[in-house]
CSV table of C-alpha atoms and ligand atoms in Angstrom, one decimal:
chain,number,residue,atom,x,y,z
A,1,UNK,CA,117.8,92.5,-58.6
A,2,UNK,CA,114.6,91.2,-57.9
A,3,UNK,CA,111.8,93.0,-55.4
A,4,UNK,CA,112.2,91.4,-52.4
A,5,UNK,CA,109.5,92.8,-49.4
A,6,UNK,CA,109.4,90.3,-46.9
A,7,UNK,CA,112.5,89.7,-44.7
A,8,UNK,CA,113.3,88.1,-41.8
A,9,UNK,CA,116.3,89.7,-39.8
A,10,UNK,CA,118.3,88.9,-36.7
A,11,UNK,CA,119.6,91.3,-34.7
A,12,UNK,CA,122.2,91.3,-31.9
A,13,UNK,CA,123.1,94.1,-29.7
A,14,UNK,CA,126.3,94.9,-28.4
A,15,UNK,CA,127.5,92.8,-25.1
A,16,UNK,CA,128.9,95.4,-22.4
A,17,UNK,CA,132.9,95.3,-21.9
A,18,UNK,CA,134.1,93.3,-18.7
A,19,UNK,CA,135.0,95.2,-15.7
A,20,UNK,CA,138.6,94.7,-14.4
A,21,UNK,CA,140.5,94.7,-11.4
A,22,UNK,CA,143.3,97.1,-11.6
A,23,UNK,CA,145.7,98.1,-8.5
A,24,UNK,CA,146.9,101.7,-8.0
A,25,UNK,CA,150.6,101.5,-8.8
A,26,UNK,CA,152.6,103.4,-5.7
A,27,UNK,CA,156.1,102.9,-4.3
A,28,UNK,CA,156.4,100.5,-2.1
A,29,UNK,CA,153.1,99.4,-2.0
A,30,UNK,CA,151.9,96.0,-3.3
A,31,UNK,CA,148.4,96.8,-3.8
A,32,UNK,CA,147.8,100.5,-3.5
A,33,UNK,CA,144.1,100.1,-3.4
A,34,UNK,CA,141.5,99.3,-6.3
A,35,UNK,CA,141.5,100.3,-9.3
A,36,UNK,CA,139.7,98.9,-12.1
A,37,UNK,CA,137.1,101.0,-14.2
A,38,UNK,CA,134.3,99.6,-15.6
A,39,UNK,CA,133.2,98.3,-18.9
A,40,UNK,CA,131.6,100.4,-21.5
A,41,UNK,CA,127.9,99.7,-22.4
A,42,UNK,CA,127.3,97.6,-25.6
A,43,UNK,CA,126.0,99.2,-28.5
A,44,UNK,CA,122.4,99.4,-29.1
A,45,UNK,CA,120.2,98.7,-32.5
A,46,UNK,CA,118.0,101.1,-33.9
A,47,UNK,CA,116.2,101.0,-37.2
A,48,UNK,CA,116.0,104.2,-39.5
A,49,UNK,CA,113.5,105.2,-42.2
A,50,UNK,CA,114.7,105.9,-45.6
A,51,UNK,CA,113.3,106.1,-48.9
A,52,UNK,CA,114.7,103.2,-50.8
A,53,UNK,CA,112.4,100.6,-51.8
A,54,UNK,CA,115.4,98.2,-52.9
A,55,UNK,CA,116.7,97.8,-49.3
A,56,UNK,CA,115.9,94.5,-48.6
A,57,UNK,CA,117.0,92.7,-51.7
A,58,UNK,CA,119.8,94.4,-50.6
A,59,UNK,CA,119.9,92.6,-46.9
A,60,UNK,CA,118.9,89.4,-48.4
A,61,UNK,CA,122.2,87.6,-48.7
A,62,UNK,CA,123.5,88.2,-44.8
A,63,UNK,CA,119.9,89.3,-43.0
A,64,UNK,CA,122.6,89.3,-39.3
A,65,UNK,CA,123.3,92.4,-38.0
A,66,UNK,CA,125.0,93.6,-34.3
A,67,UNK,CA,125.8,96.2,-32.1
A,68,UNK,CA,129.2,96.9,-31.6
A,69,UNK,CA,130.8,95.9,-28.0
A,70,UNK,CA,131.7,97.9,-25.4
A,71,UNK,CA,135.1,98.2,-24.2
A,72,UNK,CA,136.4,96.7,-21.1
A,73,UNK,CA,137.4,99.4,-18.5
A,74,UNK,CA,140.8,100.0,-17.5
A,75,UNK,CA,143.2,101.1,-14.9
A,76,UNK,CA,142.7,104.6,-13.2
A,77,UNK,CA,139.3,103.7,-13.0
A,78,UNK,CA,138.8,104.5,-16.8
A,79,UNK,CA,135.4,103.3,-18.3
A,80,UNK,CA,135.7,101.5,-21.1
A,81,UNK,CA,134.5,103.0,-24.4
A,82,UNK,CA,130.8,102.3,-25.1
A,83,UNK,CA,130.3,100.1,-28.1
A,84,UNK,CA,129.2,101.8,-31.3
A,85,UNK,CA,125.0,101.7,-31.8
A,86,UNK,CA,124.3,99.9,-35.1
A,87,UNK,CA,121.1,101.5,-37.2
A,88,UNK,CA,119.7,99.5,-39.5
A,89,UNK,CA,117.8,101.5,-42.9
A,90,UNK,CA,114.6,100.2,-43.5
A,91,UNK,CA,112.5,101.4,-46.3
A,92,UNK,CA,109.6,104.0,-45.2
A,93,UNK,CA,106.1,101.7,-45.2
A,94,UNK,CA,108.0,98.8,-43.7
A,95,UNK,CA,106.1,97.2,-40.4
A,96,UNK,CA,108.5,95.4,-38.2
A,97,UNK,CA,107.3,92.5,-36.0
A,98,UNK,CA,108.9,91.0,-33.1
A,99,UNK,CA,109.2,87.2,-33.6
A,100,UNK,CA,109.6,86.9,-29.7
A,101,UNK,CA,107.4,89.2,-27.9
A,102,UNK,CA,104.8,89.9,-31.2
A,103,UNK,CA,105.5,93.9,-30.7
A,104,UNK,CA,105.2,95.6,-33.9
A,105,UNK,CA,105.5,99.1,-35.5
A,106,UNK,CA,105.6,100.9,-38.9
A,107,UNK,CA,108.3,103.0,-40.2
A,108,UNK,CA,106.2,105.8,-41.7
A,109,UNK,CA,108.7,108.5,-41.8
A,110,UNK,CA,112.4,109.1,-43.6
A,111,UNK,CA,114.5,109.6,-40.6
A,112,UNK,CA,112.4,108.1,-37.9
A,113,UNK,CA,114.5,106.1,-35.7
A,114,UNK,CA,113.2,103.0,-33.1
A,115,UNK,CA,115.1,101.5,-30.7
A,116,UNK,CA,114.4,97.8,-31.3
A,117,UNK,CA,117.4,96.2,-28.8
A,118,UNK,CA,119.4,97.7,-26.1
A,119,UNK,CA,123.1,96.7,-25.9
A,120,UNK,CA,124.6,95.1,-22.5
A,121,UNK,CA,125.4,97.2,-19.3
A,122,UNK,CA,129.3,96.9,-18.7
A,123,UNK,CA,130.4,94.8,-16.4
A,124,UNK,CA,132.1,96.6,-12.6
A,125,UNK,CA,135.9,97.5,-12.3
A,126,UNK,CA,137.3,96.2,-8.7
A,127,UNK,CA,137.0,99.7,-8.1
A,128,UNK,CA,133.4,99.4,-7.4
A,129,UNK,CA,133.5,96.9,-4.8
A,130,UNK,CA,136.1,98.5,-2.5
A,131,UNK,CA,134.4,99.4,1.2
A,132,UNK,CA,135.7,100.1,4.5
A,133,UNK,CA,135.4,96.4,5.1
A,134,UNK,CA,137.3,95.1,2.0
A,135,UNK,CA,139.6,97.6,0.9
A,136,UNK,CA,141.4,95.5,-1.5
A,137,UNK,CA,138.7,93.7,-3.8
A,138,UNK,CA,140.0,91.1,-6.2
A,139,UNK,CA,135.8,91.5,-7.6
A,140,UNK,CA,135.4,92.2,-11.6
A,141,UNK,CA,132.1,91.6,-12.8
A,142,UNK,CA,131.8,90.7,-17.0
A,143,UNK,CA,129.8,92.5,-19.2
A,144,UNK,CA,126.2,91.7,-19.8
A,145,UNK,CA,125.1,90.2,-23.5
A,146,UNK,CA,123.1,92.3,-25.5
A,147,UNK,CA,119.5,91.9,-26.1
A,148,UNK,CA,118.7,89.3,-29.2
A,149,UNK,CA,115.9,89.2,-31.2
A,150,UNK,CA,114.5,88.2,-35.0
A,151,UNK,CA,112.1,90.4,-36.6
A,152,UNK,CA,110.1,90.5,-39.7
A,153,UNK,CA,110.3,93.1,-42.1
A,154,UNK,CA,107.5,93.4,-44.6
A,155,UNK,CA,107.2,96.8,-47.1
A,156,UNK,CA,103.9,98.1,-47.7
A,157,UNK,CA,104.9,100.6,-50.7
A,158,UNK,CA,104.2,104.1,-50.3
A,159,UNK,CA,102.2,104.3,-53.7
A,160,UNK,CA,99.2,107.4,-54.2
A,161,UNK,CA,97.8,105.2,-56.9
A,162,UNK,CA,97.1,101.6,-57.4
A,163,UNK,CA,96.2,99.7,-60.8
A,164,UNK,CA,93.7,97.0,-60.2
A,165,UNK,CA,92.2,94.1,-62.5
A,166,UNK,CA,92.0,91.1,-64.1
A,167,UNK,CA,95.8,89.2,-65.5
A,168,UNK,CA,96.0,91.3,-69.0
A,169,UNK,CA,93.9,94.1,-68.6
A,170,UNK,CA,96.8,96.4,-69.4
A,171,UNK,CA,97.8,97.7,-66.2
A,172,UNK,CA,101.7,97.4,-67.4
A,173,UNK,CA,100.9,98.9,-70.5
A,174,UNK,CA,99.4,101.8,-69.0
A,175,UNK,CA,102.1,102.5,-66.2
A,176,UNK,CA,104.7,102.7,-69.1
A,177,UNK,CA,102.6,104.9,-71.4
A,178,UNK,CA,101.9,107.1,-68.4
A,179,UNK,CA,105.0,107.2,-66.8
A,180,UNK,CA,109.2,106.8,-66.8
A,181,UNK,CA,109.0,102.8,-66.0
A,182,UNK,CA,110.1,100.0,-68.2
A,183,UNK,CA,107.8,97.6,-66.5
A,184,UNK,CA,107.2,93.8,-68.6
A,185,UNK,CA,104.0,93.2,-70.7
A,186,UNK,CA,102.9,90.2,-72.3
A,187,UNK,CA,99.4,88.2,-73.8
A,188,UNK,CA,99.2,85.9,-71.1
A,189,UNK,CA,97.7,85.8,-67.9
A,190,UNK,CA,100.2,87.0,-64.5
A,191,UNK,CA,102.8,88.6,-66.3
A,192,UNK,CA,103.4,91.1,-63.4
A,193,UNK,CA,104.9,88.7,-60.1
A,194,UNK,CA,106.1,92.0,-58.5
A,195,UNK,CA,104.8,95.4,-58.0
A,196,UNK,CA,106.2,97.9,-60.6
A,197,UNK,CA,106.6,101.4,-59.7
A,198,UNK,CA,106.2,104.6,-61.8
A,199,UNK,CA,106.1,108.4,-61.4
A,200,UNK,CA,103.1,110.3,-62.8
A,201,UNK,CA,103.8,113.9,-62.6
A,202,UNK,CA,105.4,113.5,-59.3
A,203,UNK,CA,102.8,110.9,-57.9
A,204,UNK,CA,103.3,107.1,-57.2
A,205,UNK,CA,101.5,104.8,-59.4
A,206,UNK,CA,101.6,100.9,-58.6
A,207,UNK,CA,101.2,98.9,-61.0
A,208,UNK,CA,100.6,95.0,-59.1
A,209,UNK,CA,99.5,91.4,-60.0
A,210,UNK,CA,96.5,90.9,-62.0
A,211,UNK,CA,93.4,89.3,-59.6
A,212,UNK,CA,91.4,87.0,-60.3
A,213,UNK,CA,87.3,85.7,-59.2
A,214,UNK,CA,88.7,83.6,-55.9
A,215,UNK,CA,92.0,85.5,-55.5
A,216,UNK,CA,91.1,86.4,-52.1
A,217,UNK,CA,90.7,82.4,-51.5
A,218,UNK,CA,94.1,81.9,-52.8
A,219,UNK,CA,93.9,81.5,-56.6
A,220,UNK,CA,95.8,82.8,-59.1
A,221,UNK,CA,98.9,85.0,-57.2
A,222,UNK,CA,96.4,85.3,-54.3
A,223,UNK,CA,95.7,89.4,-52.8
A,224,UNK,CA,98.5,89.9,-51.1
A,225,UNK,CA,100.1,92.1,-53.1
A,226,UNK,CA,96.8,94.3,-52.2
A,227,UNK,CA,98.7,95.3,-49.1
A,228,UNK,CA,101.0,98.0,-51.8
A,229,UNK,CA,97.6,99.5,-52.5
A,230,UNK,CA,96.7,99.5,-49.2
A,231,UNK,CA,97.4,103.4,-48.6
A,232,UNK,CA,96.7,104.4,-52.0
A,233,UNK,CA,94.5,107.7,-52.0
A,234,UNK,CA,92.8,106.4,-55.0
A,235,UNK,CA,92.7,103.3,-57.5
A,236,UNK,CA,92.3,102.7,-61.2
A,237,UNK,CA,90.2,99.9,-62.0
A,238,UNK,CA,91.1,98.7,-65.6
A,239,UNK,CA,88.7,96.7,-67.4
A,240,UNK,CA,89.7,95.0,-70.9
A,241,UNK,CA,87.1,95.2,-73.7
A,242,UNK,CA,88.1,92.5,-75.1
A,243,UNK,CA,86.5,90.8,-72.3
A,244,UNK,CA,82.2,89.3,-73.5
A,245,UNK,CA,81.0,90.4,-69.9
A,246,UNK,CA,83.2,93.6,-68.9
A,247,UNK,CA,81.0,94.3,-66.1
A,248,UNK,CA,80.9,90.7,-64.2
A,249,UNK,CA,84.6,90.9,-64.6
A,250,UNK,CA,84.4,94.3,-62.9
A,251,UNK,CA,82.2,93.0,-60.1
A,252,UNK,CA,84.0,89.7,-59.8
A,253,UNK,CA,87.2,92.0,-58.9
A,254,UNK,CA,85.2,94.2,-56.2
A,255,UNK,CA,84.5,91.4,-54.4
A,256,UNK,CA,88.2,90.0,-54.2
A,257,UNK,CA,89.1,94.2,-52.8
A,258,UNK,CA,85.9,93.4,-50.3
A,259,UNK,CA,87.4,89.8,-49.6
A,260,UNK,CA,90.3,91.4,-48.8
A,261,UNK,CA,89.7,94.6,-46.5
A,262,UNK,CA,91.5,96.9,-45.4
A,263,UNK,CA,89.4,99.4,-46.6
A,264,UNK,CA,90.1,98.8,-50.6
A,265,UNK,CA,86.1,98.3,-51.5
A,266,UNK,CA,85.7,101.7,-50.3
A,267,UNK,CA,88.3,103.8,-51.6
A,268,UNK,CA,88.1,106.2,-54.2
A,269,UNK,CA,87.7,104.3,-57.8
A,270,UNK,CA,88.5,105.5,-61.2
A,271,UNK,CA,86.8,103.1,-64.1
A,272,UNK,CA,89.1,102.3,-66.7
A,273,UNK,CA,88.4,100.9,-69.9
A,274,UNK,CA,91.0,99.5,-71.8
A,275,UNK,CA,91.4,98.1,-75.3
A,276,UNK,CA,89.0,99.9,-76.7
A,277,UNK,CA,90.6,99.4,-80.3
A,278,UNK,CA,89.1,95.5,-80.3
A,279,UNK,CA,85.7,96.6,-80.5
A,280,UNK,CA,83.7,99.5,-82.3
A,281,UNK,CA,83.0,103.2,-81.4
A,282,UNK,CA,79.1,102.2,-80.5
A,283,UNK,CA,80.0,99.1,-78.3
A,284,UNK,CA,82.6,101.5,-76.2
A,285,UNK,CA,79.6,104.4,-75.9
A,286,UNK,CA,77.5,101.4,-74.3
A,287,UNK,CA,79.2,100.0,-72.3
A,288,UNK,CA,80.8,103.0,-70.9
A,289,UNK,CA,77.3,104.3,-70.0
A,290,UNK,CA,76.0,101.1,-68.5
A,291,UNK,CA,79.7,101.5,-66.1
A,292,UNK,CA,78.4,105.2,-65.4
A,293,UNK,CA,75.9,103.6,-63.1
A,294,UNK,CA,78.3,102.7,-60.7
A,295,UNK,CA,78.5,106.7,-60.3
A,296,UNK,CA,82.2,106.7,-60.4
A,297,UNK,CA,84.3,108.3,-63.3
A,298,UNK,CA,84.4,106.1,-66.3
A,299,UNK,CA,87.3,106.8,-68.9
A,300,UNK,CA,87.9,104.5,-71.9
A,301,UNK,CA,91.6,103.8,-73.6
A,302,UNK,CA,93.5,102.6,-76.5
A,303,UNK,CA,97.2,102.6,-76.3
A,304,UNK,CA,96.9,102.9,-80.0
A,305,UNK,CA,94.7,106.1,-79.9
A,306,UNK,CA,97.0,108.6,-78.4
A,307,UNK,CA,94.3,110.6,-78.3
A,308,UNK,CA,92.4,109.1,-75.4
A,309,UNK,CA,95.7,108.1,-73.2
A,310,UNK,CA,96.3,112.2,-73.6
A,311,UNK,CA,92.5,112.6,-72.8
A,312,UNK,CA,92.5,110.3,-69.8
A,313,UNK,CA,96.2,111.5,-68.2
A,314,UNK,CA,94.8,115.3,-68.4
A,315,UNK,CA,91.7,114.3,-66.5
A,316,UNK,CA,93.7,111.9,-64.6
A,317,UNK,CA,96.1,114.7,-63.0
A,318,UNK,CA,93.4,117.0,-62.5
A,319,UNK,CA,92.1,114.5,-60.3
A,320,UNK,CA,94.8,113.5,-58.3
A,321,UNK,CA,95.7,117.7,-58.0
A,322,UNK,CA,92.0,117.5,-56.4
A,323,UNK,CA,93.0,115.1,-53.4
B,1,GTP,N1,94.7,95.6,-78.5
B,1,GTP,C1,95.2,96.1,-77.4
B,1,GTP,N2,96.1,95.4,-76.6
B,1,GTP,C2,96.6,95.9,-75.5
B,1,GTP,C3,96.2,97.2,-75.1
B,1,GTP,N3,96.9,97.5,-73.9
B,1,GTP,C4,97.6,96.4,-73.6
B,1,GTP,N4,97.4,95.4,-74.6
B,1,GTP,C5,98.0,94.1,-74.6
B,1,GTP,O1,97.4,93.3,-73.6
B,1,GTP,C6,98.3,92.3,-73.1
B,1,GTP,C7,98.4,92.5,-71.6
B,1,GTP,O2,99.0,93.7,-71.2
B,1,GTP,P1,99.7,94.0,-69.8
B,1,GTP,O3,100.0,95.4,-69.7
B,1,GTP,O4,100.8,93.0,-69.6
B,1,GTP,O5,98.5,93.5,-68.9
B,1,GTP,P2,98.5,93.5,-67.3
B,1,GTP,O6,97.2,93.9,-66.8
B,1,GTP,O7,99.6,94.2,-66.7
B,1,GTP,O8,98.6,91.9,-67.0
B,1,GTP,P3,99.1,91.1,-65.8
B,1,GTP,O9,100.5,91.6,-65.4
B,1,GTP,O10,99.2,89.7,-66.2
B,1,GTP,O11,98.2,91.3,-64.7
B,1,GTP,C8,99.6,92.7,-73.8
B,1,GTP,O12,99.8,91.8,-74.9
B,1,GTP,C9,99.5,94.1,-74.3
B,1,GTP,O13,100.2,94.3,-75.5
B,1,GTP,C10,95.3,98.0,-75.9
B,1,GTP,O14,95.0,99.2,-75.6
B,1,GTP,N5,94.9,97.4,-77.0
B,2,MG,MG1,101.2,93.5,-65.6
């Protein structure tokens, strides 16, 4: 099923049941005074944080959903049974916008629960109308509609750690050495159209899009997958070897995370060199130091050299223990 984590739903809350007119039943009296109950209330919609990334591909087919309707009252002056709230599950690091009124939260939490539309108040039983004036009210009122609204979803993944780079530098490659995910790898540029997901030692790693020099202008897949990476505490930054100018492909992609905001420039960077196998021993050694200067860790792989994948995922864990 494919990722899907934009959505736009429509939501309809419960309409109230109708009030009724209802006459006390007595011997020998027609109309033995009012008595009609009222309607129940209509049931509300709530949304509801839960951990399950895949929800929305779920909702995709049938994105309608509604509040169940209240009952109409009854003789006796019985109220009519409210109608039944309807939650909706969201995934936890969805933000859900308003289309009408522009209001919008995030669902940070499993179990956290927002009201987003209130159902309809029930309508008055004939009961309600009776006064010393008119003691025989013929008066119902219906039950209100529900609140409507549309409202877009969009998931911003829960990930600790986010792969960055250029299309190819073997982000996919990586997430499935390090971790349980099955996630596709090819030679050629974009091969990753959706986040992949993947548990390192109990930590979330997010594997996204390649970028490229202009991304944040709208080339190549554009940046908006950045938004998955968004909350990461820290990224990994893989740069392919294979590459003649490693560092200008480096800084080409720190511009696109400064193009883009939200804080990505400035968070917490690992230096990852990757492919290490197409060139010699020496050429890693210098480039590695000349990447030093940026004064951030600077790690160099080979997912033919199990030794460095077990060299970097030691240091790797020891870092992310540290945060
Ligand atoms: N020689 C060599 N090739 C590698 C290494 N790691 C990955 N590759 C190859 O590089 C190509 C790209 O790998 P991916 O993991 O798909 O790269 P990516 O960064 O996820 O690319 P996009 O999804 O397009 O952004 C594939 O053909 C891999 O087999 C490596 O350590 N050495
Ligand atoms: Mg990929």
């Amino acid at each position: 099923m494919a990722f899907v984590d934009e959505l736009l739903i429509n939501c309809k809350a419960g309409r109230g049941g109708d009030g009724v007119v209802r006459w006390r039943q007595e011997k020998y009296i027609d109309r033995g005074g009012p008595w009609g109950g009222d309607g129940g209330k209509g049931g509300d919609v709530y949304v509801r944080g839960v951990r399950d990334v895949t929800l929305l591909s779920k909702y995709k087919a049938n994105p309608n959903f509604e509040g169940g309707m209240g009952e109409p009252g009854a003789g006796g002056r019985k109220h009519g049974k409210d109608g039944e709230d309807f939650i909706l599950d969201l995934p936890v690091g969805s933000k859900v916008s308003d289309k009408n009124t522009g209001y919008s939260f995030l669902i940070e939490e499993e179990g956290q629960k927002v009201l987003i539309l209130r159902g309809g108040q029930g309508g008055l039983g004939n009961d309600h109308f009776k006064s010393s004036l008119n003691t025989t009210p013929t008066t119902a009122t219906k039950g209100k509609n529900g609140d409507k609204g549309s409202f877009s979803v969009v998931v911003e993944l829960i990930a600790e750690v986010g792969f960055v780079g250029l299309p190819n530098a073997g982000k996919s490659s990586l997430l499935n050495v390090l971790t349980n995910a099955t996630a596709k790898i090819g030679a050629y540029a974009f091969t990753t159209l959706e986040p992949n997901l993947g548990s390192f030692h109990g930590y979330i790693l997010a594997d996204i899009p390649g970028l490229i020099e202009g991304a944040s202008e709208g080339k190549g897949l554009g940046i908006k997958f950045l938004r998955h990476i968004k909350k990461t505490k820290i990224l990994v930054h893989l740069v392919s070897l294979e590459s003649a100018d490693p560092i200008t492909d480096y800084k080409n992609i720190r511009n696109e995370l400064k193009g883009y905001g939200e804080g990505l420039f400035e968070k917490e960077e690992i230096i990852l060199l990757t492919k290490t196998d197409v060139v010699s021993g020496e050429v890693v050694e210098e480039i590695s130091k000349k990447f030093e200067e940026f004064g951030k860790p600077v790690f160099s792989v080979s997912l033919f050299d199990d030794v460095s994948i077990k060299k970097f995922s030691d240091s790797f864990i020891k870092i992310l223990r540290s945060k």
